[in-house]
């Protein structure tokens, strides 16, 4: 099973395309929708829905995958639910770069202080990070500095922030899922 979390733009047709691409490596892909506007509510909702999906599946190696803001949530929710994560262009600091787009950006700071202390050390090697060299929204030098000591990072030469096409990474994701 692959759980897919959309980014800030939940209505983008690219979400459906990514779900279809992920079905090439696992026919059980579950799209979980969340508001994107209320971080504390989103976290509680995602924890509940991901936990429920894991309980309903007999997959021994489920993963959670997300793009942008979905990558932010995939890392945290996947860690808290005990499953591996794949994060495409994760937005690690939405409280800084989403001001004006969400109602309470300061809630992301609060979530960071309430999460397990040094969770990336405990999550080491359980998240695969795929970054676009052509990301127009996020400076990935900051992302790399935050994640390089904990996770494998793969660079994509052609995709932009929304990562329309992920098919070039499917075999890597499949191997990571099954390892």
Coordinates of C-alpha atoms in Angstrom, one line a residue:
X1 CA 0.0 0.0 0.0
X2 CA 1.1 3.5 -0.8
X3 CA -0.6 6.4 1.0
X4 CA -0.4 9.6 -1.1
X5 CA -0.6 13.1 0.4
X6 CA -1.1 16.1 -2.0
X7 CA 0.7 19.4 -1.6
X8 CA -0.9 22.8 -0.9
X9 CA -2.8 22.6 -4.2
X10 CA -5.2 19.7 -3.4
X11 CA -7.2 20.1 -6.6
X12 CA -4.3 20.0 -9.0
X13 CA -4.8 17.3 -11.7
X14 CA -1.2 16.4 -11.2
X15 CA -2.3 14.6 -8.0
X16 CA -4.4 12.1 -10.0
X17 CA -1.5 11.6 -12.4
X18 CA 0.9 10.8 -9.6
X19 CA -1.5 8.3 -8.0
X20 CA -1.8 6.6 -11.4
X21 CA 2.0 6.5 -11.7
X22 CA 2.4 5.0 -8.2
X23 CA -0.1 2.3 -9.1
X24 CA 2.6 0.8 -11.4
X25 CA 4.5 -0.3 -8.3
X26 CA 1.5 -1.0 -6.0
X27 CA -2.1 -1.2 -7.1
X28 CA -3.2 -0.2 -3.6
X29 CA -2.6 3.6 -3.6
X30 CA -4.7 5.6 -1.2
X31 CA -5.2 9.3 -1.6
X32 CA -5.8 11.1 1.7
X33 CA -7.2 14.7 1.4
X34 CA -6.6 17.3 4.1
X35 CA -7.5 21.0 4.4
X36 CA -3.9 22.5 4.2
X37 CA -5.2 25.6 6.0
X38 CA -5.3 24.5 9.6
X39 CA -2.1 22.7 10.6
X40 CA -3.1 21.3 14.0
X41 CA -6.4 20.0 12.6
X42 CA -4.5 18.6 9.5
X43 CA -2.1 16.7 11.7
X44 CA -4.8 15.1 13.9
X45 CA -6.8 14.2 10.7
X46 CA -3.8 12.7 8.9
X47 CA -2.7 10.7 11.9
X48 CA -6.2 9.2 12.2
X49 CA -6.6 8.5 8.5
X50 CA -3.1 7.1 8.0
X51 CA -3.4 4.9 11.0
X52 CA -6.8 3.6 9.8
X53 CA -5.3 2.9 6.3
X54 CA -2.5 0.9 7.8
X55 CA -4.9 -1.1 9.9
X56 CA -7.0 -1.9 6.9
X57 CA -4.1 -3.1 4.8
X58 CA -2.3 -6.4 5.0
X59 CA 0.8 -4.9 3.3
X60 CA 3.9 -5.7 5.3
X61 CA 5.7 -2.7 3.8
X62 CA 3.3 0.3 3.4
X63 CA 4.8 3.7 2.6
X64 CA 3.5 7.2 2.7
X65 CA 4.4 9.6 -0.1
X66 CA 3.9 13.3 -0.6
X67 CA 4.9 16.3 -2.6
X68 CA 5.7 19.8 -1.2
X69 CA 3.5 20.3 1.8
X70 CA 2.5 16.6 1.5
X71 CA 6.2 15.8 1.8
X72 CA 6.3 17.7 5.1
X73 CA 3.4 15.7 6.4
X74 CA 4.7 12.4 5.0
X75 CA 7.9 12.6 6.9
X76 CA 6.2 13.4 10.2
X77 CA 3.1 11.3 9.9
X78 CA 5.0 8.3 8.5
X79 CA 7.4 8.5 11.4
X80 CA 4.6 8.7 14.0
X81 CA 2.8 5.8 12.4
X82 CA 6.0 3.7 12.0
X83 CA 6.1 3.5 8.2
X84 CA 8.7 4.5 5.6
X85 CA 8.3 7.8 3.8
X86 CA 9.0 9.3 0.3
X87 CA 9.1 13.1 0.1
X88 CA 9.2 14.9 -3.2
X89 CA 10.4 18.5 -2.7
X90 CA 9.3 18.6 0.9
X91 CA 8.3 22.0 2.2
X92 CA 10.2 21.8 5.5
X93 CA 9.3 25.3 6.8
X94 CA 5.7 26.1 5.8
X95 CA 5.5 28.5 8.7
X96 CA 8.1 30.7 6.8
X97 CA 7.1 30.4 3.2
X98 CA 3.3 29.9 3.4
X99 CA 2.4 33.1 5.3
X100 CA -0.7 34.5 3.8
X101 CA -1.7 31.2 2.2
X102 CA -2.7 29.4 5.5
X103 CA -4.7 30.7 8.4
X104 CA -2.3 29.9 11.2
X105 CA 1.3 29.4 10.0
X106 CA 2.6 29.6 13.6
X107 CA 0.9 26.3 14.3
X108 CA 3.7 24.6 12.3
X109 CA 6.2 25.9 14.8
X110 CA 4.1 24.6 17.6
X111 CA 3.9 21.2 15.9
X112 CA 7.7 21.1 15.5
X113 CA 8.2 21.6 19.2
X114 CA 5.5 19.0 20.1
X115 CA 6.9 16.3 17.8
X116 CA 9.3 13.7 19.2
X117 CA 12.6 15.4 20.1
X118 CA 15.3 14.7 17.4
X119 CA 12.9 12.4 15.5
X120 CA 15.1 12.5 12.4
X121 CA 17.8 10.6 14.3
X122 CA 15.1 8.0 15.2
X123 CA 13.8 8.0 11.6
X124 CA 17.3 7.7 10.0
X125 CA 17.2 5.9 6.6
X126 CA 13.4 5.5 6.7
X127 CA 12.7 8.5 4.4
X128 CA 13.6 8.8 0.7
X129 CA 13.9 12.4 -0.4
X130 CA 13.6 13.4 -4.1
X131 CA 14.5 17.0 -4.9
X132 CA 14.0 18.9 -8.1
X133 CA 16.9 21.0 -9.3
X134 CA 14.3 23.2 -11.0
X135 CA 12.1 23.8 -8.0
X136 CA 10.7 27.3 -8.4
X137 CA 9.2 27.4 -4.8
X138 CA 11.8 26.1 -2.4
X139 CA 15.5 26.6 -1.9
X140 CA 16.7 23.1 -1.6
X141 CA 20.1 24.0 -0.2
X142 CA 18.2 24.5 3.1
X143 CA 16.4 21.2 2.6
X144 CA 19.7 19.3 2.0
X145 CA 21.3 20.9 5.1
X146 CA 18.4 19.8 7.2
X147 CA 18.1 16.2 5.8
X148 CA 21.5 15.0 4.4
X149 CA 22.6 13.4 7.6
X150 CA 19.5 11.3 8.0
X151 CA 18.1 10.4 4.6
X152 CA 19.1 9.4 1.1
X153 CA 18.6 12.3 -1.2
X154 CA 18.1 11.9 -5.0
X155 CA 18.2 14.9 -7.4
X156 CA 15.9 15.1 -10.3
X157 CA 17.2 17.1 -13.3
X158 CA 14.0 18.0 -15.1
X159 CA 10.9 18.3 -12.8
X160 CA 9.6 21.4 -11.1
X161 CA 8.1 21.9 -7.6
X162 CA 4.9 20.0 -8.3
X163 CA 6.7 17.0 -9.8
X164 CA 4.2 16.2 -12.6
X165 CA 6.1 13.1 -13.6
X166 CA 7.5 10.7 -11.0
X167 CA 7.8 7.6 -13.2
X168 CA 11.6 8.0 -13.5
X169 CA 11.8 7.3 -9.8
X170 CA 9.3 4.4 -9.5
X171 CA 11.8 1.6 -9.4
X172 CA 13.8 3.4 -6.7
X173 CA 10.7 3.9 -4.7
X174 CA 9.7 0.3 -5.1
X175 CA 13.1 -0.9 -4.0
X176 CA 13.0 1.4 -1.0
X177 CA 9.5 0.2 -0.1
X178 CA 10.5 -3.4 -0.2
X179 CA 13.9 -3.1 1.5

